[in-house]
PDB file of C-alpha atoms in Angstrom:
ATOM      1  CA  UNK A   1      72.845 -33.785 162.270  1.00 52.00           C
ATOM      2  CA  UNK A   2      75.524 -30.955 161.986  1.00 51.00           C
ATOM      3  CA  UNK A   3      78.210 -31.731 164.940  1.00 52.00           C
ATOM      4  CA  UNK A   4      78.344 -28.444 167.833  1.00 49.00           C
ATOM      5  CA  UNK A   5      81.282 -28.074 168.465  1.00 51.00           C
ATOM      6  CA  UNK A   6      83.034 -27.260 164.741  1.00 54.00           C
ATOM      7  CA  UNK A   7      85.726 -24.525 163.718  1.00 54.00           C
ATOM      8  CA  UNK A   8      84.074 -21.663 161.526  1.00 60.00           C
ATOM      9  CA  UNK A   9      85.154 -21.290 157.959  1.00 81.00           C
ATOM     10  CA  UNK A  10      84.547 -17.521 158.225  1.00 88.00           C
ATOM     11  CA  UNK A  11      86.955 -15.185 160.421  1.00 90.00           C
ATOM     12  CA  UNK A  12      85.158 -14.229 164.120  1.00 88.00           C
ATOM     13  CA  UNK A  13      83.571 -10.981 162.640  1.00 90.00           C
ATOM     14  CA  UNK A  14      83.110  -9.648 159.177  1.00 94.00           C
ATOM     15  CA  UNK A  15      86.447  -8.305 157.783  1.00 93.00           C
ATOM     16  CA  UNK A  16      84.639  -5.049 156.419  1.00 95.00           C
ATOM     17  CA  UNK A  17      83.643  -4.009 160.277  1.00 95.00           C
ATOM     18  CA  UNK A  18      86.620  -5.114 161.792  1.00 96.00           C
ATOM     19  CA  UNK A  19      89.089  -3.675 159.001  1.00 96.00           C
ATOM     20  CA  UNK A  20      87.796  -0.092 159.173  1.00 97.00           C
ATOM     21  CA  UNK A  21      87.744  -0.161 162.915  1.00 98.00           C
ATOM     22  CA  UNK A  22      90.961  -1.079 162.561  1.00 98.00           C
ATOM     23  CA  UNK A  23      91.839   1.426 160.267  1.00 98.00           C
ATOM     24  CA  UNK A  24      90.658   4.328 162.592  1.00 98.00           C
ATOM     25  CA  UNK A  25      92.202   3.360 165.908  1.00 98.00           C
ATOM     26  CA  UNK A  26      95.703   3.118 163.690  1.00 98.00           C
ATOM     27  CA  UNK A  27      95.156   6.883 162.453  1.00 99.00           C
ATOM     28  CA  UNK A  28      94.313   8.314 165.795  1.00 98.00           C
ATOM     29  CA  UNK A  29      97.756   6.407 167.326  1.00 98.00           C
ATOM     30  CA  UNK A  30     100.041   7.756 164.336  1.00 98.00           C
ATOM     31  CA  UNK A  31      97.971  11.312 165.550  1.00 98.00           C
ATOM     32  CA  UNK A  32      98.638  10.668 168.829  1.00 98.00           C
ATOM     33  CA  UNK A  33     102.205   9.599 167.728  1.00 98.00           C
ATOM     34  CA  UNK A  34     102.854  12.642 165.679  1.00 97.00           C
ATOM     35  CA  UNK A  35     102.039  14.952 168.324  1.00 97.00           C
ATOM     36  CA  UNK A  36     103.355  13.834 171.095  1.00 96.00           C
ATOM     37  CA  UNK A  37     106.830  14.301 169.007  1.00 94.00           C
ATOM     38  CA  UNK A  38     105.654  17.970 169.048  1.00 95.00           C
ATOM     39  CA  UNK A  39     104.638  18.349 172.355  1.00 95.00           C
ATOM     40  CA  UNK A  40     107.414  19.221 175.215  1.00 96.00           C
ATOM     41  CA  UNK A  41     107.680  16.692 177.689  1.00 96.00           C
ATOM     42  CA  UNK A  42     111.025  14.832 179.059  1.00 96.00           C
ATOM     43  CA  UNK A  43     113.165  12.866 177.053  1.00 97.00           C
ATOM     44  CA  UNK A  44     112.375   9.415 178.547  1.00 97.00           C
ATOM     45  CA  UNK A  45     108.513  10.100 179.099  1.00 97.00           C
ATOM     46  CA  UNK A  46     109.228  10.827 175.132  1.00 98.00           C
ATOM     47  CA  UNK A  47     110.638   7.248 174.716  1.00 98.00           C
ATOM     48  CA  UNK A  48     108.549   5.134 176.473  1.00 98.00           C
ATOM     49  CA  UNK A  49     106.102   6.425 174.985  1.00 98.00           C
ATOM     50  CA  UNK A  50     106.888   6.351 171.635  1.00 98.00           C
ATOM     51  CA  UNK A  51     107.817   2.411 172.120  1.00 98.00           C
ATOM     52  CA  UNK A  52     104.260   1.828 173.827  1.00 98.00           C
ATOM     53  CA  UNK A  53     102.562   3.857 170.601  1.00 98.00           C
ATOM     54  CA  UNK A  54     104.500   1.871 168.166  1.00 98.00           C
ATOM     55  CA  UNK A  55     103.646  -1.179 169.571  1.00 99.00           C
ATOM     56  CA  UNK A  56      99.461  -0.758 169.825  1.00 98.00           C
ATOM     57  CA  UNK A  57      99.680  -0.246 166.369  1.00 98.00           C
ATOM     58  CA  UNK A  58     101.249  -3.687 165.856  1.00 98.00           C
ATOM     59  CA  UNK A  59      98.937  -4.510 168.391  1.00 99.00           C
ATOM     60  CA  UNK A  60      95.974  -3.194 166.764  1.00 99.00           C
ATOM     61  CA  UNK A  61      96.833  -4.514 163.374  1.00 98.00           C
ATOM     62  CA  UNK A  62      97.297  -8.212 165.044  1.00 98.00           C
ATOM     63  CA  UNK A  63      94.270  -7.777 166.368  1.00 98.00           C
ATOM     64  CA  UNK A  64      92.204  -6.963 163.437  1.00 98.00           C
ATOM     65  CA  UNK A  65      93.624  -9.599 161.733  1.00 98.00           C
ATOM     66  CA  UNK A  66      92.856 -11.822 164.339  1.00 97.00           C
ATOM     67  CA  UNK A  67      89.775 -10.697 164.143  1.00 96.00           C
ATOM     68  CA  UNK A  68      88.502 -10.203 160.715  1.00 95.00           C
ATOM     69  CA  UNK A  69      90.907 -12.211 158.546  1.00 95.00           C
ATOM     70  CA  UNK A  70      92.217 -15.996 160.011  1.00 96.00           C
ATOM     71  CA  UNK A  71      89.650 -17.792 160.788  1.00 93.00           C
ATOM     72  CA  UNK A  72      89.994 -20.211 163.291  1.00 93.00           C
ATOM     73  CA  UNK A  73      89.684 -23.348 161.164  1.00 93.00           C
ATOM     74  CA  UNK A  74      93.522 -22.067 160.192  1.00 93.00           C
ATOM     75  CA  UNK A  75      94.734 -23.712 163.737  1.00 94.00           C
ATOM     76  CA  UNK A  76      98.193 -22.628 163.776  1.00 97.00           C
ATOM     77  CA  UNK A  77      98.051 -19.118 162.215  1.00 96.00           C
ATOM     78  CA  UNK A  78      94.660 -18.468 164.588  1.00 96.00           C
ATOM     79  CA  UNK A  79      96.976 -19.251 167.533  1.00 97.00           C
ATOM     80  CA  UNK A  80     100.282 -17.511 166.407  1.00 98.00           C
ATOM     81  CA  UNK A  81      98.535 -14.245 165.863  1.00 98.00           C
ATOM     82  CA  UNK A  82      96.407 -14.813 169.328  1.00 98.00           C
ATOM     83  CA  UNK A  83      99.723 -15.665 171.585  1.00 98.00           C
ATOM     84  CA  UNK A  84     101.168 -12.897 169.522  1.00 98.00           C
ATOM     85  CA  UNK A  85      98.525 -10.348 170.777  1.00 99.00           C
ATOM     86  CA  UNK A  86      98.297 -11.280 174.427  1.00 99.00           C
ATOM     87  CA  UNK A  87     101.896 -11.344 174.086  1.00 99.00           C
ATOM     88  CA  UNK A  88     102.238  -7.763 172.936  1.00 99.00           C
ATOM     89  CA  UNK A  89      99.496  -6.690 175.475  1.00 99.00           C
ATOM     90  CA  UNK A  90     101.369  -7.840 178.397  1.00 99.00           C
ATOM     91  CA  UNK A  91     103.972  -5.988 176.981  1.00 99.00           C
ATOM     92  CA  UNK A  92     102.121  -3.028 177.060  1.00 99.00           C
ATOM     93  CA  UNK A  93     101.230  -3.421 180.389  1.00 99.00           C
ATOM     94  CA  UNK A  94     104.564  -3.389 181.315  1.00 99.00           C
ATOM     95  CA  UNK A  95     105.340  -0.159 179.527  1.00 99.00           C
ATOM     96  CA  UNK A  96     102.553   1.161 181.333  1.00 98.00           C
ATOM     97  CA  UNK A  97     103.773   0.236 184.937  1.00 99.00           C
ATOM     98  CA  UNK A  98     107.469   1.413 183.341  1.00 99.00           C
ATOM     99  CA  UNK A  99     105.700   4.949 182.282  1.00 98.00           C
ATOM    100  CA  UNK A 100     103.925   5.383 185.788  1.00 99.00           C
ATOM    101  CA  UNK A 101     107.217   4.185 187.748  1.00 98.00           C
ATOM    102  CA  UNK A 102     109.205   7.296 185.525  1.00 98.00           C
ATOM    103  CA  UNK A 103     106.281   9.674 185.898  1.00 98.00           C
ATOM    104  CA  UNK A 104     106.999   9.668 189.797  1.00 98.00           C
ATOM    105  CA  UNK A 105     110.584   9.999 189.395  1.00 98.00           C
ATOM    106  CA  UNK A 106     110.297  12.402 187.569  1.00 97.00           C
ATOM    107  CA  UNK A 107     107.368  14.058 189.931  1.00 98.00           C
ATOM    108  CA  UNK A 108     110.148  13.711 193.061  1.00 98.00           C
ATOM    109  CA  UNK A 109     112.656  15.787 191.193  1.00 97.00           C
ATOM    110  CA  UNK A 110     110.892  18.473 190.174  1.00 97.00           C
ATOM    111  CA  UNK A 111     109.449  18.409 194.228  1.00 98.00           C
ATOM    112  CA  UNK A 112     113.453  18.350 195.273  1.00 97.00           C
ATOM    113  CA  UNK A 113     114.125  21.153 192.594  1.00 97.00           C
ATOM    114  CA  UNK A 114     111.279  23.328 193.987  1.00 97.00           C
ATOM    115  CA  UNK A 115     111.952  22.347 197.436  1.00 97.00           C
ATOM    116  CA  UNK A 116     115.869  23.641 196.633  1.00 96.00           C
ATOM    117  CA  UNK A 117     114.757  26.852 194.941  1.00 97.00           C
ATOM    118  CA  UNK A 118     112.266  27.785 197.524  1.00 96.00           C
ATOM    119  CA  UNK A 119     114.881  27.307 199.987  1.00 96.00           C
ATOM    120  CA  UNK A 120     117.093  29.742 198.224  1.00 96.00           C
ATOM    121  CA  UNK A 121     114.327  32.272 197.853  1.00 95.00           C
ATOM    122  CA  UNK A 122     113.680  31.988 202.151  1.00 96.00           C
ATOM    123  CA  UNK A 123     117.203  32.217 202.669  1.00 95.00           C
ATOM    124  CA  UNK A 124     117.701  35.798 200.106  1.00 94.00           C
ATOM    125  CA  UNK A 125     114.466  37.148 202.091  1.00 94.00           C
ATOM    126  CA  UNK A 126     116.036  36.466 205.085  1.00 92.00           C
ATOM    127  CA  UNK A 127     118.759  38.500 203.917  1.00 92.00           C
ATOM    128  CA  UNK A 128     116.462  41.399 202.233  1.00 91.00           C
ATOM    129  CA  UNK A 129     114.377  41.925 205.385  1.00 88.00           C
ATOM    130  CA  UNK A 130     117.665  41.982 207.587  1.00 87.00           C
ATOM    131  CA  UNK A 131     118.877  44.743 205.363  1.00 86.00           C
ATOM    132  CA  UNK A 132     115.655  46.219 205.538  1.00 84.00           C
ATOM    133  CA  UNK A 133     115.904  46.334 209.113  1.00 82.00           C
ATOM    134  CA  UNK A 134     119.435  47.634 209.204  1.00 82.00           C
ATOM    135  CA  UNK A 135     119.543  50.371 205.842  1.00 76.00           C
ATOM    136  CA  UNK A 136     120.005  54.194 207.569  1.00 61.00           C
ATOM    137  CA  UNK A 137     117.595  56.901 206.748  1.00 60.00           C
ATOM    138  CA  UNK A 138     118.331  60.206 205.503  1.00 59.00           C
ATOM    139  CA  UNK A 139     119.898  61.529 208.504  1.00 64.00           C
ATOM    140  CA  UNK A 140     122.360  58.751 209.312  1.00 63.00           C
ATOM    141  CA  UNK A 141     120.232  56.762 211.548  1.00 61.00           C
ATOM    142  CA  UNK A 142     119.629  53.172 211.410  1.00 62.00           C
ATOM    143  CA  UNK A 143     115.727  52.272 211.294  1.00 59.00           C
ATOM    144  CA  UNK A 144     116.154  50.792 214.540  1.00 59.00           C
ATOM    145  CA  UNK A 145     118.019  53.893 216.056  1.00 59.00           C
ATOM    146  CA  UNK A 146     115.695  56.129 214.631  1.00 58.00           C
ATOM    147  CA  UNK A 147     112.484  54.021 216.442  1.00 61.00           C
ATOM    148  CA  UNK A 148     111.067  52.989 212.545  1.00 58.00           C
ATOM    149  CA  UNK A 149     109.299  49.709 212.610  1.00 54.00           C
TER     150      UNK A 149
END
């Protein structure tokens, strides 16, 4: 009788559908990589995001190997490159809270900027319409001496 409970001699799943798989999701990060280096956007959105698209493709490659290469009758590697992935997803979690806690800094000082410059612009109207109000028509008159609305 063949015991349970035994450690595979073959990776989890086949290397030739975890490999391309693998292989795809690394392309479309490098894409995503590569443009985002084109793209305008603030310097440390630029950053943190660069760090967080470097490291899913370490991420991604750990994972394929954990995957489709060690199998798990390898004890120590299995559980190196497993603690090693869950370690680099946590990580990436915590770029991700980083990214969202910078996104809203930055969203309160463009709000303050705005808020500033349409301040401004109310204050130079203010001005506009009280010359308005006070220029002189053609016979020397002030609007408001002349009865103009």
């Amino acid at each position: 009788m063949r015991p349970v409970f035994t450690l595979a001699q073959d990776p989890i799943l086949p290397p030739v559908l975890i490999l391309p798989l693998a292989a795809v999701a690394m392309l479309v990060t490098c894409a995503h990589l590569v443009w985002m280096q084109r793209t305008p956007m603030p310097p440390t959105r630029r950053r943190i995001r660069t760090v967080t698209g470097v490291l899913s493709l370490f991420t991604i490659t750990l994972t394929a190997i954990g995957f489709g290469v060690i199998s798990p009758d390898q004890p120590r590697p299995f559980l190196l490159v497993w603690l090693t992935v869950i370690g680099l997803l946590g990580i990436l979690v915590l770029l991700a809270a980083i990214d969202m806690a910078n996104n809203v800094r930055l969203h309160a000082a463009e709000r303050k900027h705005i808020r500033s410059q349409l301040t401004r612009l109310q204050g130079e109207l203010k001005i506009l319409a009280h010359q308005r109000r006070t220029r002189t028509n053609a016979f020397g008159l002030s609007r408001d001496e002349a009865g103009e609305e």
